[in-house]
Amino acid sequence: MYLNQCRRALQTICLRLALITVVIFQLNSCQQFSYYFQATEGQLALLWQRESIESMLQRPDLELALADKLRLVKSARRFAVEVLDLPVDQAYGTYVALPRRHVVWNVQAAGEFSVRSHEWCFPVAGCVAYKGYFEEDMARRSAAELSAAGLDVYVRGVDAYSTLGWFDDPVLSSFIHYADHSLVALLFHELAHRKLYVSGDTSFNESWATAVQIMATERWAAQGGAAIGTERAMRQLQATARVSQLIKDTLQALDAVYRLETLDERQKRDRKQQILDSLPPQYLAMEADFGHPMGYRNFFSQPLNNAALLSVGHYTAWVPALLLKYRQLDSDLQQFYSWSESISKLGKRERDSILKSLQQAASA
């Protein structure tokens, strides 16, 4: 207990020092200070509120449903270490009950006629295609400013995020009551970020974590992972693949319109809206053909724009390529990790070229 308290105190000191460093060397406006302050304050709150899962499970008054989920987390953590060789350490060994539905809200943006995400650059993480806020109001205000500047903007609540091993991330109330297969998949995804992260390449990072999540979930299911519905898990992976392809095709169609020099802005805007309006019925037809709920009705029922589509696209951009490489390596995780580490050291253009070739082979 004393060692845990010392560790948490040290983490707090390090985080405060990081904030001071950012204030001195990075900030040049009150707005930037406000953003980093809320981020630091939000992370500190999570660190201070953590409670050991082991101690929680010893409580006689602990809700049975919560206890079952926490035991599932323990099993998934052990599987991640013993079978997946993911760097778990003390991550997800604690729990935090949040006073809100989501842990953060991400703001994403893109040009009105662009399928390229607007990026924000930060210390450590590099340039990323989103900006996270612990307070929803701040996220909405930021989104309004970006929208007023003429950008397509999308705000979404996020239930989990990774600190990339800088801190021992806790299990949160925002995702603990997910269906068993979704909970396990999310843990594998976030732990994958601790294994490999390339500064400044959102699409690779999220696609890689998603690919590892798929590989890990398949192994978990195949080995009889506790309380997971194997058929349901595999069905959700298939659904995600189909939706990802729909969004990829749509972004390509939009990009083709935006590149047409023969169209003026009004004509591009009209064509863009026609493409976006066609998405919800396409999705409903796909779901009917699939024969099961696919989990994306809320997404397709809201107003869509470039930023919204890219928010999903980043998570799946290179997944087919990565899964193909995994199969080419005889589904050997260690070989896949080694190959991934090697391309992570390349420049983005060279890495994208390799992934694009694999993507074309996967499509064929």
XYZ file of N, CA and C in Angstrom, residues 105-212:
324
model
N -13.828 14.176 -24.232
C -14.516 14.436 -25.493
C -13.461 14.858 -26.507
N -13.414 14.177 -27.633
C -12.445 14.489 -28.680
C -13.062 15.396 -29.727
N -12.318 16.405 -30.102
C -12.708 17.295 -31.196
C -11.866 16.932 -32.406
N -12.529 16.682 -33.527
C -11.820 16.392 -34.774
C -12.318 17.328 -35.862
N -11.438 17.648 -36.808
C -11.796 18.628 -37.836
C -11.132 18.282 -39.157
N -11.711 18.808 -40.224
C -11.161 18.657 -41.576
C -11.671 19.809 -42.419
N -10.963 20.112 -43.496
C -11.428 21.158 -44.388
C -12.761 20.783 -45.022
N -13.515 21.783 -45.434
C -14.830 21.519 -46.029
C -14.710 20.633 -47.261
N -13.636 20.787 -48.015
C -13.430 19.989 -49.221
C -12.112 19.208 -49.101
N -11.977 18.494 -48.014
C -10.745 17.739 -47.775
C -11.043 16.455 -46.997
N -10.357 15.384 -47.352
C -10.472 14.134 -46.590
C -9.175 13.916 -45.793
N -8.535 15.010 -45.468
C -7.323 14.988 -44.636
C -7.643 15.669 -43.310
N -7.356 14.992 -42.214
C -7.684 15.530 -40.900
C -6.822 16.742 -40.542
N -7.452 17.692 -39.884
C -6.704 18.777 -39.248
C -5.934 18.159 -38.074
N -4.715 18.607 -37.826
C -3.903 18.020 -36.760
C -3.494 19.051 -35.723
N -3.320 18.551 -34.499
C -2.797 19.348 -33.394
C -1.510 18.688 -32.927
N -0.519 19.485 -32.571
C 0.766 18.921 -32.156
C 1.007 19.149 -30.672
N 1.478 18.089 -30.009
C 1.696 18.117 -28.571
C 3.059 17.523 -28.234
N 3.601 17.878 -27.057
C 4.808 17.206 -26.590
C 4.530 15.715 -26.417
N 5.500 14.876 -26.691
C 5.443 13.413 -26.532
C 4.577 12.759 -27.606
N 3.283 13.092 -27.661
C 2.368 12.423 -28.590
C 2.621 12.830 -30.035
N 3.254 13.979 -30.239
C 3.463 14.455 -31.596
C 2.181 15.050 -32.156
N 2.032 15.036 -33.470
C 0.848 15.603 -34.116
C -0.222 14.520 -34.263
N -1.417 14.832 -33.781
C -2.516 13.867 -33.808
C -3.753 14.513 -34.416
N -4.689 13.664 -34.832
C -5.872 14.142 -35.559
C -7.055 14.407 -34.640
N -6.794 14.706 -33.389
C -7.877 15.010 -32.463
C -7.337 15.816 -31.296
N -8.239 16.476 -30.602
C -7.864 17.240 -29.413
C -8.848 16.863 -28.317
N -8.337 16.318 -27.210
C -9.205 15.794 -26.168
C -9.420 16.767 -25.022
N -10.643 16.772 -24.497
C -11.013 17.640 -23.381
C -11.704 16.816 -22.299
N -11.356 17.073 -21.051
C -12.036 16.409 -19.943
C -13.382 17.066 -19.650
N -13.602 18.266 -20.168
C -14.866 18.976 -19.972
C -15.569 19.117 -21.315
N -16.818 18.649 -21.368
C -17.563 18.693 -22.629
C -17.773 20.119 -23.114
N -18.055 21.046 -22.202
C -18.297 22.431 -22.607
C -17.098 23.020 -23.335
N -15.904 22.721 -22.835
C -14.700 23.226 -23.494
C -14.551 22.628 -24.889
N -14.886 21.345 -25.028
C -14.816 20.697 -26.337
C -15.795 21.351 -27.306
N -17.002 21.624 -26.832
C -18.019 22.235 -27.698
C -17.607 23.642 -28.116
N -17.004 24.390 -27.202
C -16.567 25.749 -27.545
C -15.445 25.706 -28.581
N -14.524 24.766 -28.397
C -13.440 24.616 -29.374
C -13.995 24.246 -30.741
N -14.980 23.329 -30.755
C -15.596 22.907 -32.011
C -16.287 24.078 -32.698
N -16.959 24.921 -31.914
C -17.661 26.080 -32.485
C -16.681 27.048 -33.145
N -15.513 27.223 -32.528
C -14.502 28.113 -33.101
C -13.964 27.552 -34.419
N -13.732 26.255 -34.453
C -13.236 25.625 -35.680
C -14.290 25.683 -36.788
N -15.534 25.464 -36.410
C -16.624 25.533 -37.384
C -16.761 26.945 -37.950
N -16.615 27.946 -37.080
C -16.704 29.337 -37.530
C -15.580 29.682 -38.498
N -14.483 28.934 -38.402
C -13.347 29.150 -39.318
C -13.539 28.407 -40.641
N -14.689 27.738 -40.800
C -14.999 27.086 -42.068
C -14.651 25.611 -42.146
N -14.273 24.989 -41.032
C -13.910 23.571 -41.036
C -15.104 22.677 -40.738
N -15.073 21.472 -41.264
C -16.000 20.428 -40.823
C -15.525 19.969 -39.448
N -16.439 19.849 -38.493
C -16.056 19.524 -37.121
C -16.912 18.387 -36.587
N -16.302 17.549 -35.771
C -17.022 16.431 -35.151
C -16.554 16.289 -33.706
N -17.496 16.196 -32.780
C -17.197 16.005 -31.359
C -17.786 14.672 -30.926
N -16.976 13.853 -30.257
C -17.483 12.571 -29.784
C -16.966 12.272 -28.386
N -17.828 11.667 -27.587
C -17.422 11.232 -26.264
C -16.560 9.996 -26.363
N -15.494 9.953 -25.582
C -14.554 8.843 -25.593
C -14.574 8.170 -24.228
N -14.694 6.856 -24.226
C -14.816 6.118 -22.968
C -13.485 5.656 -22.404
N -12.432 5.621 -23.240
C -11.124 5.162 -22.766
C -10.037 5.788 -23.622
N -8.876 5.971 -23.028
C -7.710 6.429 -23.790
C -6.463 5.883 -23.106
N -5.366 5.888 -23.828
C -4.111 5.369 -23.294
C -3.127 6.504 -23.055
N -2.411 6.447 -21.924
C -1.335 7.406 -21.673
C -0.001 6.850 -22.152
N -0.053 5.790 -22.965
C 1.125 5.228 -23.634
C 2.186 4.732 -22.656
N 1.743 4.313 -21.471
C 2.686 3.776 -20.503
C 3.256 4.813 -19.552
N 2.912 6.085 -19.734
C 3.409 7.114 -18.827
C 2.792 6.971 -17.445
N 1.545 6.473 -17.415
C 0.848 6.261 -16.150
C 0.163 4.900 -16.183
N -0.222 4.412 -15.010
C -0.950 3.151 -14.917
C -2.431 3.446 -15.125
N -2.870 3.340 -16.388
C -4.255 3.682 -16.724
C -5.245 2.827 -15.936
N -6.302 3.441 -15.410
C -7.293 2.680 -14.648
C -8.451 2.201 -15.511
N -9.148 1.197 -15.023
C -10.443 0.824 -15.589
C -11.419 1.924 -15.193
N -12.296 2.312 -16.100
C -13.215 3.422 -15.837
C -14.665 2.973 -15.893
N -15.500 3.681 -15.155
C -16.933 3.380 -15.164
C -17.548 3.645 -16.532
N -16.861 4.431 -17.369
C -17.375 4.745 -18.705
C -17.394 3.533 -19.625
N -16.585 2.506 -19.312
C -16.590 1.324 -20.182
C -16.704 -0.005 -19.442
N -16.716 -0.003 -18.120
C -16.700 -1.263 -17.380
C -17.948 -2.116 -17.641
N -19.067 -1.487 -17.996
C -20.295 -2.255 -18.213
C -20.536 -2.589 -19.695
N -19.503 -2.439 -20.517
C -19.593 -2.917 -21.894
C -19.901 -4.422 -21.883
N -20.468 -4.898 -22.984
C -20.609 -6.349 -23.153
C -19.227 -6.975 -23.007
N -19.177 -8.201 -22.501
C -17.894 -8.830 -22.180
C -16.903 -8.780 -23.341
N -17.358 -9.152 -24.552
C -16.430 -9.187 -25.682
C -15.924 -7.790 -26.032
N -16.784 -6.770 -25.865
C -16.369 -5.398 -26.162
C -15.396 -4.875 -25.114
N -15.620 -5.243 -23.862
C -14.731 -4.823 -22.788
C -13.329 -5.394 -22.992
N -13.257 -6.682 -23.273
C -11.967 -7.330 -23.489
C -11.266 -6.736 -24.714
N -12.008 -6.523 -25.795
C -11.427 -5.958 -27.019
C -10.862 -4.563 -26.756
N -11.590 -3.755 -25.995
C -11.121 -2.405 -25.691
C -9.812 -2.448 -24.892
N -9.737 -3.326 -23.910
C -8.510 -3.443 -23.116
C -7.323 -3.829 -23.998
N -7.539 -4.792 -24.896
C -6.453 -5.206 -25.792
C -6.024 -4.045 -26.688
N -6.990 -3.262 -27.160
C -6.687 -2.118 -28.022
C -5.822 -1.096 -27.279
N -6.234 -0.743 -26.079
C -5.492 0.272 -25.326
C -4.116 -0.241 -24.899
N -4.022 -1.508 -24.548
C -2.722 -2.070 -24.185
C -1.781 -2.123 -25.395
N -2.354 -2.306 -26.581
C -1.530 -2.322 -27.795
C -0.817 -0.987 -27.991
N -1.473 0.117 -27.600
C -0.830 1.429 -27.713
C 0.431 1.504 -26.855
N 0.433 0.757 -25.749
C 1.621 0.744 -24.885
C 2.764 -0.052 -25.529
N 2.409 -0.950 -26.428
C 3.403 -1.792 -27.112
C 4.119 -1.030 -28.217
N 3.355 -0.263 -28.994
C 3.947 0.444 -30.146
C 3.169 1.723 -30.408
N 3.892 2.816 -30.541
C 3.275 4.105 -30.837
C 4.266 4.930 -31.639
N 3.799 5.458 -32.770
C 4.645 6.284 -33.635
C 4.180 7.719 -33.525
N 5.020 8.572 -33.019
C 4.662 9.972 -32.848
C 4.271 10.599 -34.184
N 3.083 11.205 -34.206
C 2.657 11.951 -35.383
C 1.984 11.150 -36.474
N 1.580 9.907 -36.212
C 0.930 9.097 -37.247
C -0.327 8.443 -36.684
N -1.403 9.210 -36.605
C -2.654 8.744 -36.001
C -3.210 7.513 -36.698
N -3.232 7.531 -38.030
C -3.828 6.418 -38.774
C -3.082 5.112 -38.517
N -1.752 5.166 -38.500
C -0.988 3.947 -38.225
C -1.216 3.479 -36.795
N -1.134 4.399 -35.838
C -1.284 4.014 -34.431
C -2.632 3.373 -34.150
N -3.698 3.999 -34.620
C -5.033 3.467 -34.340
C -5.309 2.194 -35.134
N -4.844 2.155 -36.374
C -5.034 0.944 -37.178
C -4.260 -0.223 -36.578
N -3.044 0.056 -36.102
C -2.225 -1.005 -35.520
C -2.874 -1.550 -34.246
N -3.353 -0.651 -33.401
C -4.007 -1.091 -32.169
C -5.289 -1.859 -32.479
N -6.014 -1.434 -33.507
C -7.230 -2.146 -33.904
C -6.897 -3.528 -34.452
N -5.839 -3.613 -35.262
C -5.426 -4.908 -35.810
C -5.013 -5.859 -34.687
N -4.225 -5.375 -33.740
C -3.818 -6.208 -32.605
C -5.041 -6.611 -31.782
